[in-house]
CSV table of C-alpha atoms in Angstrom, one decimal:
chain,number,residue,atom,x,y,z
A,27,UNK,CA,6.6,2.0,-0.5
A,28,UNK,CA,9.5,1.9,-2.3
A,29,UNK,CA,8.4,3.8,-5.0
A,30,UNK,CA,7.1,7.0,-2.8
A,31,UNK,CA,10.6,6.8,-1.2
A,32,UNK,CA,12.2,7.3,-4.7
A,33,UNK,CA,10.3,10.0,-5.7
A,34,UNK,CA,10.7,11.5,-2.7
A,35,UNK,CA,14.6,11.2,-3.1
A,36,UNK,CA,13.7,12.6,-7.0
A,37,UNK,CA,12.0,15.7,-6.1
A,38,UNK,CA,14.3,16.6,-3.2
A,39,UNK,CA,17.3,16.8,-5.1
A,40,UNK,CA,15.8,19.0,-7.6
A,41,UNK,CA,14.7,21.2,-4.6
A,42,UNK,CA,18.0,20.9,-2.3
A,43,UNK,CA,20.2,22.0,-5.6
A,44,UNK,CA,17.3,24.6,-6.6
A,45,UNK,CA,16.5,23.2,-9.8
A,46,UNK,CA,13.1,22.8,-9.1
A,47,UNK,CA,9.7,23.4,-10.6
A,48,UNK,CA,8.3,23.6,-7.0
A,49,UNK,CA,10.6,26.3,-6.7
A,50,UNK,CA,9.4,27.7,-9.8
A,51,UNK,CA,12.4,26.6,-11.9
A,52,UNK,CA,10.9,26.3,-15.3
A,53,UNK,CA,12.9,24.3,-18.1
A,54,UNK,CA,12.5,21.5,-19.6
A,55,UNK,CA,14.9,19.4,-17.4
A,56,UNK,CA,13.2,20.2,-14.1
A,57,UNK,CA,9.9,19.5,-15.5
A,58,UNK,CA,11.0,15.8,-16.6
A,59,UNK,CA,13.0,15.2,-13.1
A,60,UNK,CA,9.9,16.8,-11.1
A,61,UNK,CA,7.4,14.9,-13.5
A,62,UNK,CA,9.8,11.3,-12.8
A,63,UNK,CA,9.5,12.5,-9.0
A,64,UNK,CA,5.5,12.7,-8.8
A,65,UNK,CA,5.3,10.0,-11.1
A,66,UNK,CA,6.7,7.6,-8.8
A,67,UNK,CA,5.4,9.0,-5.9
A,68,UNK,CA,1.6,8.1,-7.7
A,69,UNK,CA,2.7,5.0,-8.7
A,70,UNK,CA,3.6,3.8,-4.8
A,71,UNK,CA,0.5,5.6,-3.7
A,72,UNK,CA,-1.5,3.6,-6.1
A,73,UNK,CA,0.2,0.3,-5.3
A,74,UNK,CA,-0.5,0.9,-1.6
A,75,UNK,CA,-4.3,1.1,-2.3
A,76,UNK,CA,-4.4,-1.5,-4.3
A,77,UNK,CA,-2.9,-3.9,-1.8
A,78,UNK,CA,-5.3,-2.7,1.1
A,79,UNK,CA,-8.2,-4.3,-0.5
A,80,UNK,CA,-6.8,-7.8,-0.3
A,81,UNK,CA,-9.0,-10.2,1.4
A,82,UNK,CA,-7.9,-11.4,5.2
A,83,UNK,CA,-8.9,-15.4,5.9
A,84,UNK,CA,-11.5,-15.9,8.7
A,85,UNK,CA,-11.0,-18.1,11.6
A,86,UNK,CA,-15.0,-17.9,11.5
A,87,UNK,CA,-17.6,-20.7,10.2
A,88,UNK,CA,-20.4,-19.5,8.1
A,89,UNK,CA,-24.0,-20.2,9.5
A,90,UNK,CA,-24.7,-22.5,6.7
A,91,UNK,CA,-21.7,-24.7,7.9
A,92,UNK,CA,-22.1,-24.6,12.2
A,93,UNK,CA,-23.5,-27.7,14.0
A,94,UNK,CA,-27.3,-27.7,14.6
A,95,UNK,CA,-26.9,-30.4,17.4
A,96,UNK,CA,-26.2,-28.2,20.1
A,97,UNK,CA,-24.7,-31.4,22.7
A,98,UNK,CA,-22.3,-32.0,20.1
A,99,UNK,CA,-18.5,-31.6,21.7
A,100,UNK,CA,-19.5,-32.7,25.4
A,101,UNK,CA,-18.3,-35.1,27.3
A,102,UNK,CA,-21.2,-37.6,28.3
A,103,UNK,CA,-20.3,-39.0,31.9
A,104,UNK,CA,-19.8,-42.7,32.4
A,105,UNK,CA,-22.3,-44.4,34.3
């Protein structure tokens, strides 16, 4: 997250001071600064996604491991 905020920061400069390629700027220093910008903003993207697919921990049994005695966890009475 930190990375898209960054970029962000970057590219915004380069707009706010119109030395931009967004604002069709072209030179050699605006395309690096604009290039840095994007780049990082990619590279948070990409980061986010990647830690999206992390597995969660179930509070769930699997069938294989659930009790087949159905009684089992009540209380009997006492005669």
């Amino acid at each position: 997250m930190q990375d898209i905020f960054w970029g962000i920061v970057i590219v915004a400069i380069g707009i706010i001071t119109g030395g931009s390629v967004f604002l069709g700027e072209l030179s050699l220093f605006n395309v690096f600064f604009d290039g840095l910008g994007v780049f990082f903003i990619g590279k948070g993207a990409v980061s986010m996604m990647g830690t999206k697919d992390e597995p969660t921990a179930s509070a769930t049994q699997p069938d294989a491991l659930q009790s087949v005695d159905s009684n089992e966890g009540t209380v009997k009475p006492v005669e």
